[in-house]
PDB file of N, CA and C in Angstrom:
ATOM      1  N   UNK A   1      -3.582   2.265 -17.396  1.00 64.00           N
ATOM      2  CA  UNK A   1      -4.085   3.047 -16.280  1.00 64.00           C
ATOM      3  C   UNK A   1      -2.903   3.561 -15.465  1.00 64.00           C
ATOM      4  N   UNK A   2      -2.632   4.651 -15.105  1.00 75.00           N
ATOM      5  CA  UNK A   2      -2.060   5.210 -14.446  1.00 75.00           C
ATOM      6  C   UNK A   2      -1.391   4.901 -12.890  1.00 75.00           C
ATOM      7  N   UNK A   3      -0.432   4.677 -12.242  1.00 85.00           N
ATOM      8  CA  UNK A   3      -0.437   4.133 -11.501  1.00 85.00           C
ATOM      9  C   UNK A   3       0.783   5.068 -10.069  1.00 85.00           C
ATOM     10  N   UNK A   4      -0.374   5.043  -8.969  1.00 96.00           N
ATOM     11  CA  UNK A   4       0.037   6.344  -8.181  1.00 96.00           C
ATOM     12  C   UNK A   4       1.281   6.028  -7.101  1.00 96.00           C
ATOM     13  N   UNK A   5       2.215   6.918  -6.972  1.00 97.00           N
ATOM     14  CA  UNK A   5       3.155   6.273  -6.249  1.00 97.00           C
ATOM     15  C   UNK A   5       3.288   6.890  -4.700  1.00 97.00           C
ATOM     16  N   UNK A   6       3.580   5.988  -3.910  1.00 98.00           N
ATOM     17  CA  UNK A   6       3.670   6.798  -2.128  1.00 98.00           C
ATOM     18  C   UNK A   6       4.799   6.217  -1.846  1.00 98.00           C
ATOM     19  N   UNK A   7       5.915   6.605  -1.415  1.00 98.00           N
ATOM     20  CA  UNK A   7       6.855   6.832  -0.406  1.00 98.00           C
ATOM     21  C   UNK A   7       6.582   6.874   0.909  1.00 98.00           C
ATOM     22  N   UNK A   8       6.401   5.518   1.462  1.00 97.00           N
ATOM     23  CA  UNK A   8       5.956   5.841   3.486  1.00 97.00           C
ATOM     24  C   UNK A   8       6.814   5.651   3.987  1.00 97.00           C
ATOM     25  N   UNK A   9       8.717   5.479   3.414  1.00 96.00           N
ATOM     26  CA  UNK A   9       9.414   5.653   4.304  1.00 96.00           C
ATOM     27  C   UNK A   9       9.498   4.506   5.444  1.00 96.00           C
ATOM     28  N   UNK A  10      10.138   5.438   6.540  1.00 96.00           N
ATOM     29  CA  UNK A  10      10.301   4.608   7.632  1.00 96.00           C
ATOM     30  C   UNK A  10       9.064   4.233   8.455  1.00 96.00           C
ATOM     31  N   UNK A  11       7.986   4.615   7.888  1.00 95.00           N
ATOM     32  CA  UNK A  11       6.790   4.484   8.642  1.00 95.00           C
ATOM     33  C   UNK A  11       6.292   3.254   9.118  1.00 95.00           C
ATOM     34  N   UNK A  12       5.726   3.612  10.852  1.00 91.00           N
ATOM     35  CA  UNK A  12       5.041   1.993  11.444  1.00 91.00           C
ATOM     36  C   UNK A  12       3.921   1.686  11.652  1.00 91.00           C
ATOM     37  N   UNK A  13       3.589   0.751  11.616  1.00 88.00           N
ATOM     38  CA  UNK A  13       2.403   0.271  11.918  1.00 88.00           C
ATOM     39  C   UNK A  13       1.050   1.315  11.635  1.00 88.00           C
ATOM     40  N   UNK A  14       0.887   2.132  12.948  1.00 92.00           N
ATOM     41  CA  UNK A  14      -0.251   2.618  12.991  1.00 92.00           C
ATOM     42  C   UNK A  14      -0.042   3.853  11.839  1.00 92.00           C
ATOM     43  N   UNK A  15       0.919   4.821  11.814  1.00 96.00           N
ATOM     44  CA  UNK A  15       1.233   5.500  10.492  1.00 96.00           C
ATOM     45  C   UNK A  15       1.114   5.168   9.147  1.00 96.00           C
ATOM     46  N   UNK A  16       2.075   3.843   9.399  1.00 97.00           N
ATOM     47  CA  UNK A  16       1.787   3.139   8.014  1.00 97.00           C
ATOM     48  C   UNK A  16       0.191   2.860   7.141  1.00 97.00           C
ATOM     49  N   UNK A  17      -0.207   2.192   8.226  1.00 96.00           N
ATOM     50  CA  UNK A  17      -1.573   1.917   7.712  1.00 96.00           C
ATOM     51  C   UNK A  17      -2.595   2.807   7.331  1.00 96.00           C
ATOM     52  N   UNK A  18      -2.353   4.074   8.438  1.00 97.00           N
ATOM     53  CA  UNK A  18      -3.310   5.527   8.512  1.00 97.00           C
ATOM     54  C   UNK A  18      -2.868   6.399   7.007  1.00 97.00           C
ATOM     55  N   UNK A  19      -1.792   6.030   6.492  1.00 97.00           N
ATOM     56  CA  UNK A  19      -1.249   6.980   5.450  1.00 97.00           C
ATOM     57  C   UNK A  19      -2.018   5.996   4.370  1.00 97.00           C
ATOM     58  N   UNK A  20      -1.699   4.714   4.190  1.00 97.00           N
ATOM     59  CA  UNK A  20      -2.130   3.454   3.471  1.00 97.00           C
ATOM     60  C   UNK A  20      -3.565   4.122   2.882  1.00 97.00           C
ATOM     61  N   UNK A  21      -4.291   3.982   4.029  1.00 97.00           N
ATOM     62  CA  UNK A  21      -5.801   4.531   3.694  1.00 97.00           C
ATOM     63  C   UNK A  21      -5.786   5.766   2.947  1.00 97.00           C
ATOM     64  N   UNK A  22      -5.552   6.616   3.643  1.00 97.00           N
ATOM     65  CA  UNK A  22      -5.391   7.908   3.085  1.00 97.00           C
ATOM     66  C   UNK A  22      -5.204   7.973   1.246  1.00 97.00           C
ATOM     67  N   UNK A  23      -3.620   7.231   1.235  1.00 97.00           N
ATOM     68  CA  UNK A  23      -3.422   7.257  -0.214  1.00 97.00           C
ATOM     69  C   UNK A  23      -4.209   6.228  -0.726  1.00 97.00           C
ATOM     70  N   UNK A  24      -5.096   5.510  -0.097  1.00 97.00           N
ATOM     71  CA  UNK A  24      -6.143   4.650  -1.235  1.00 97.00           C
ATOM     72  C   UNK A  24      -7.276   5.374  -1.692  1.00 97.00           C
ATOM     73  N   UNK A  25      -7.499   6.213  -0.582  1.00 97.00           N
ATOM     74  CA  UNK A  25      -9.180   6.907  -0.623  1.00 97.00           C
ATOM     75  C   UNK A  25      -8.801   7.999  -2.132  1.00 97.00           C
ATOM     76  N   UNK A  26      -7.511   8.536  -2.485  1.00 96.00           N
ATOM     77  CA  UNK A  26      -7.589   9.188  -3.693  1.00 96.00           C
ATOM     78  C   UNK A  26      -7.527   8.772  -4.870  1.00 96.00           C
ATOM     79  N   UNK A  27      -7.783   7.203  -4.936  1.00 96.00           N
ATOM     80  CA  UNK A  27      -7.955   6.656  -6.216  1.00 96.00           C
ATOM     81  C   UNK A  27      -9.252   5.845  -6.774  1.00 96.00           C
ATOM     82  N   UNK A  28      -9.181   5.645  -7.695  1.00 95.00           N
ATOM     83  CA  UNK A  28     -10.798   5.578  -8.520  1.00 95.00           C
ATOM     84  C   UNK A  28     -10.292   3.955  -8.205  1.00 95.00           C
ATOM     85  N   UNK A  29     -11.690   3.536  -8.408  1.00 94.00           N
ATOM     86  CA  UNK A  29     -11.726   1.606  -8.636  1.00 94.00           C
ATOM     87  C   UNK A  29     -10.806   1.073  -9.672  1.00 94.00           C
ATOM     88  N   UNK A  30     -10.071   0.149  -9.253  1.00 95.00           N
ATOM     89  CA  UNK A  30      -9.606  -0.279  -9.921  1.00 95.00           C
ATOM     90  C   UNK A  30      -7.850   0.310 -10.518  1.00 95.00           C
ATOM     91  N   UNK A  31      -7.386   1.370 -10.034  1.00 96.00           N
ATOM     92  CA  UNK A  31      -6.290   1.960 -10.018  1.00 96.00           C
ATOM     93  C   UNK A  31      -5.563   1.348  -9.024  1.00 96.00           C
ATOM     94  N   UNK A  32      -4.282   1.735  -9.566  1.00 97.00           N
ATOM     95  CA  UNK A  32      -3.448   0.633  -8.474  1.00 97.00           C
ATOM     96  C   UNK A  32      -2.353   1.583  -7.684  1.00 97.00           C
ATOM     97  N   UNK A  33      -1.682   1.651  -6.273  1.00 98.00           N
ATOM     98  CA  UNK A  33      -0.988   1.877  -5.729  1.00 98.00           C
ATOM     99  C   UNK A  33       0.614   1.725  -5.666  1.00 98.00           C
ATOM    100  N   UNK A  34       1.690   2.126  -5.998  1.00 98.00           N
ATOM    101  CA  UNK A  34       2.747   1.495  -5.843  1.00 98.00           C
ATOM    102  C   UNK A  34       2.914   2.355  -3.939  1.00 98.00           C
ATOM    103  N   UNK A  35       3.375   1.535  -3.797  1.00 98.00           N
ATOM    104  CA  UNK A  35       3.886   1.896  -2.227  1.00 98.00           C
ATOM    105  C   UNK A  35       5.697   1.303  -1.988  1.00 98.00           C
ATOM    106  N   UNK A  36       6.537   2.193  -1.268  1.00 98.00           N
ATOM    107  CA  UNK A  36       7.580   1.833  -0.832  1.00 98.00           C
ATOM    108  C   UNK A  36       7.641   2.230   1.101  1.00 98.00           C
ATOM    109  N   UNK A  37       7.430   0.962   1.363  1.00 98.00           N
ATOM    110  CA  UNK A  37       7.857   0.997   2.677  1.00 98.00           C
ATOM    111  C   UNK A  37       8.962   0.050   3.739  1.00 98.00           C
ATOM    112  N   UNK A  38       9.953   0.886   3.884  1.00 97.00           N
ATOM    113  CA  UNK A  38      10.757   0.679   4.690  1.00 97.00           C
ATOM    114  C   UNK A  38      10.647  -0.021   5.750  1.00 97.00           C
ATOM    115  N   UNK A  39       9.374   0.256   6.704  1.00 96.00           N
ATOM    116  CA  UNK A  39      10.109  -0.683   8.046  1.00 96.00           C
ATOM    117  C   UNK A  39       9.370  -2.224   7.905  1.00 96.00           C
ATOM    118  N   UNK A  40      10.175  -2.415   9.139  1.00 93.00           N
ATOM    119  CA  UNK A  40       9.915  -3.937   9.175  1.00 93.00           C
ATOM    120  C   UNK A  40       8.813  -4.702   9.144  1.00 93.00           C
ATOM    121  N   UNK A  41       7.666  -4.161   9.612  1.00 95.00           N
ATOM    122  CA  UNK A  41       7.027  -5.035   9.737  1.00 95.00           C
ATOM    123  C   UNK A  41       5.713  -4.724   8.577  1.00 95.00           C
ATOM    124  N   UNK A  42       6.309  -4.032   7.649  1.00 97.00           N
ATOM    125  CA  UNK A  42       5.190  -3.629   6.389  1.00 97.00           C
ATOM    126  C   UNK A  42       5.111  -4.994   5.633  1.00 97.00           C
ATOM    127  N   UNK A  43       6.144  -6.129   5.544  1.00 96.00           N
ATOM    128  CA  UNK A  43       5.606  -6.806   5.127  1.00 96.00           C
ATOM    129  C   UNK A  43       4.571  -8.052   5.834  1.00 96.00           C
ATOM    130  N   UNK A  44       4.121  -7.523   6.622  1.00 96.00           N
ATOM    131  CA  UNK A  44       2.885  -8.172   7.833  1.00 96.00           C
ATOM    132  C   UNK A  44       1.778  -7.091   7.483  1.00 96.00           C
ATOM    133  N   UNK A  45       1.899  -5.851   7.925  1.00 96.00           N
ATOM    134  CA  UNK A  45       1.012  -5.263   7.894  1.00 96.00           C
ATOM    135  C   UNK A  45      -0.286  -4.611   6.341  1.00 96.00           C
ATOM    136  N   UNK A  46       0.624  -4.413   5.576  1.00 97.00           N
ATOM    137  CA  UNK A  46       0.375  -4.240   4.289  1.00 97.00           C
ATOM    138  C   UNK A  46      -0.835  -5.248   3.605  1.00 97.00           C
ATOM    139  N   UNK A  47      -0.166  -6.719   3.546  1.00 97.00           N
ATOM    140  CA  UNK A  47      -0.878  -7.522   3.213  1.00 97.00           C
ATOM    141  C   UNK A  47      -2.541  -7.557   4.310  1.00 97.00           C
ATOM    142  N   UNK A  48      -1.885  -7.553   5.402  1.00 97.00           N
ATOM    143  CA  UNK A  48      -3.279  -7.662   6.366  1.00 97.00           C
ATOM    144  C   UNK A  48      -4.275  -6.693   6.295  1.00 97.00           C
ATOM    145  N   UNK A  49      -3.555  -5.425   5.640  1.00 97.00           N
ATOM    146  CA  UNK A  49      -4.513  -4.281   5.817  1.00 97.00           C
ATOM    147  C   UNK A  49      -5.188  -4.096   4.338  1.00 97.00           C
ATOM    148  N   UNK A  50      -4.884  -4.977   3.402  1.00 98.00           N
ATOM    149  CA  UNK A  50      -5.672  -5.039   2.407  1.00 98.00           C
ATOM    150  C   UNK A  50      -6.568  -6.306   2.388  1.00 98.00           C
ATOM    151  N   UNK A  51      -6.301  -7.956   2.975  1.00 98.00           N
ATOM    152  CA  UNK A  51      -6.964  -8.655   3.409  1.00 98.00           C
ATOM    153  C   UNK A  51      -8.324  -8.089   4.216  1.00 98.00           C
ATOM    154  N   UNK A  52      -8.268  -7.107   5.218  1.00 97.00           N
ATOM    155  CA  UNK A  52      -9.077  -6.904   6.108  1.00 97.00           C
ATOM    156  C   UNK A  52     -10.539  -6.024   5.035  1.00 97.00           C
ATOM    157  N   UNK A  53      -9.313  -5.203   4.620  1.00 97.00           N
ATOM    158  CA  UNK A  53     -10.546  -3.592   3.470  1.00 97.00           C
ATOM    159  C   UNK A  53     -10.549  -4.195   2.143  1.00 97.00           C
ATOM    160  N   UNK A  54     -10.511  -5.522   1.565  1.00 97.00           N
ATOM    161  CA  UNK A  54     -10.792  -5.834   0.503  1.00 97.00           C
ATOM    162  C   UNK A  54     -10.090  -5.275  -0.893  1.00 97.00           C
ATOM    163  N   UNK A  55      -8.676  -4.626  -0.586  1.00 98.00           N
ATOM    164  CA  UNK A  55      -7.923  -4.132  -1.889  1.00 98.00           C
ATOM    165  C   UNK A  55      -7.382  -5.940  -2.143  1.00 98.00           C
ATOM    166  N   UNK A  56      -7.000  -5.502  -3.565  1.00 98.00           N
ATOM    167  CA  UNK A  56      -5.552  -7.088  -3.697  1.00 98.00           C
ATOM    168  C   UNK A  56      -4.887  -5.837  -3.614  1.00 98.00           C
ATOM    169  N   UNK A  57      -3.687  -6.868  -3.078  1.00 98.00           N
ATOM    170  CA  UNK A  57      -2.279  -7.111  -3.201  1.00 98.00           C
ATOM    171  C   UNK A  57      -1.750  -7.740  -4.009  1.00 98.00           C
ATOM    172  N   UNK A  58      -0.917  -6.716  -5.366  1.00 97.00           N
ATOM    173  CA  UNK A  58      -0.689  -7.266  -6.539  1.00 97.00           C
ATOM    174  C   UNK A  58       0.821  -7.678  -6.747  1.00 97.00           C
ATOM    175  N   UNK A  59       1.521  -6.804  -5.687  1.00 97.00           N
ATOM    176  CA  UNK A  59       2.666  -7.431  -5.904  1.00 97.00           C
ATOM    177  C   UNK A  59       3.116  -7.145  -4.417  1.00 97.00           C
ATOM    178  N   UNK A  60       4.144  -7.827  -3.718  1.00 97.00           N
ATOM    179  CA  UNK A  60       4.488  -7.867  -2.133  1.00 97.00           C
ATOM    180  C   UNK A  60       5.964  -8.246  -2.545  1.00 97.00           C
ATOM    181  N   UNK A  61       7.358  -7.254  -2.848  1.00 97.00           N
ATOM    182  CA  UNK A  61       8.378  -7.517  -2.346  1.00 97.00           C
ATOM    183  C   UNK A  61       9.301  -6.684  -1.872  1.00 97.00           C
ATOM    184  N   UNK A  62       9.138  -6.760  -0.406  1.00 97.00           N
ATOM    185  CA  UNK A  62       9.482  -5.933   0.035  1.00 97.00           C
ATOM    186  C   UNK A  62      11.228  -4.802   0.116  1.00 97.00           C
ATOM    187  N   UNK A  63      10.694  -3.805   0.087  1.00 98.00           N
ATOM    188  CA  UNK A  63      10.406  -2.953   0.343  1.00 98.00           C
ATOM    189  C   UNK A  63       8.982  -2.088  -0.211  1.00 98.00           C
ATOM    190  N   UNK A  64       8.998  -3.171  -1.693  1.00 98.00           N
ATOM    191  CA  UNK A  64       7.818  -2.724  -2.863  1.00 98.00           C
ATOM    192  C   UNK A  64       6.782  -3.571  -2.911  1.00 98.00           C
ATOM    193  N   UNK A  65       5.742  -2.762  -2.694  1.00 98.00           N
ATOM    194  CA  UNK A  65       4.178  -3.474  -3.016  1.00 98.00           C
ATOM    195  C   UNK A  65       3.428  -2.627  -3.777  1.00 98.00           C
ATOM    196  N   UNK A  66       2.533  -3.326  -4.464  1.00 98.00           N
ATOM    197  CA  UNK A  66       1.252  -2.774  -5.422  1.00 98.00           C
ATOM    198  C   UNK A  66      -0.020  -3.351  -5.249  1.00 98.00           C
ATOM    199  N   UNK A  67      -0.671  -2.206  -4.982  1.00 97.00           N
ATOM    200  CA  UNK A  67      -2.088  -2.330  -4.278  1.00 97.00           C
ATOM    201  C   UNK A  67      -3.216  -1.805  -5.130  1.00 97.00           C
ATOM    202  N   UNK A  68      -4.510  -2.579  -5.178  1.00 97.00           N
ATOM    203  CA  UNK A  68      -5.353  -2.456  -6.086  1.00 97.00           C
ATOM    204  C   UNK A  68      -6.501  -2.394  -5.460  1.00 97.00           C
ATOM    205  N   UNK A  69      -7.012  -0.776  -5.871  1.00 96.00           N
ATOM    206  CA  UNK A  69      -8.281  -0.716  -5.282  1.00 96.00           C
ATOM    207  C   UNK A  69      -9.474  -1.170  -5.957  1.00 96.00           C
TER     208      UNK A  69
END
């Protein structure tokens, strides 16, 4: 399966997460996310914001995570 990639950069918190969504809503069930995010506190937020909307979190090291819708 194909697997979609986002660049969020230096992005925070409320960006981060608002883009997060964004690039989840264009993928089918079960497709997975690579994400690279830069700031600090993505590795807090990331995990929480898939805990909360029910994606896994397939891989968490940061700067790199993979997210599964």
């Amino acid at each position: 399966m194909e697997m979609k990639h986002w660049n969020a950069g230096d992005a925070v918190c409320g960006s981060l997460i608002v883009g997060l969504k964004r690039q989840v809503e264009t993928l089918g069930k079960g497709q997975r996310l690579h994400v690279t995010a830069k700031s600090e506190g993505a590795f807090v937020d990331i995990p929480a914001w898939c805990r909360v909307t029910g994606h896994e979190l397939v891989e968490a090291n940061h700067p790199k995570y993979v997210l599964r819708k």
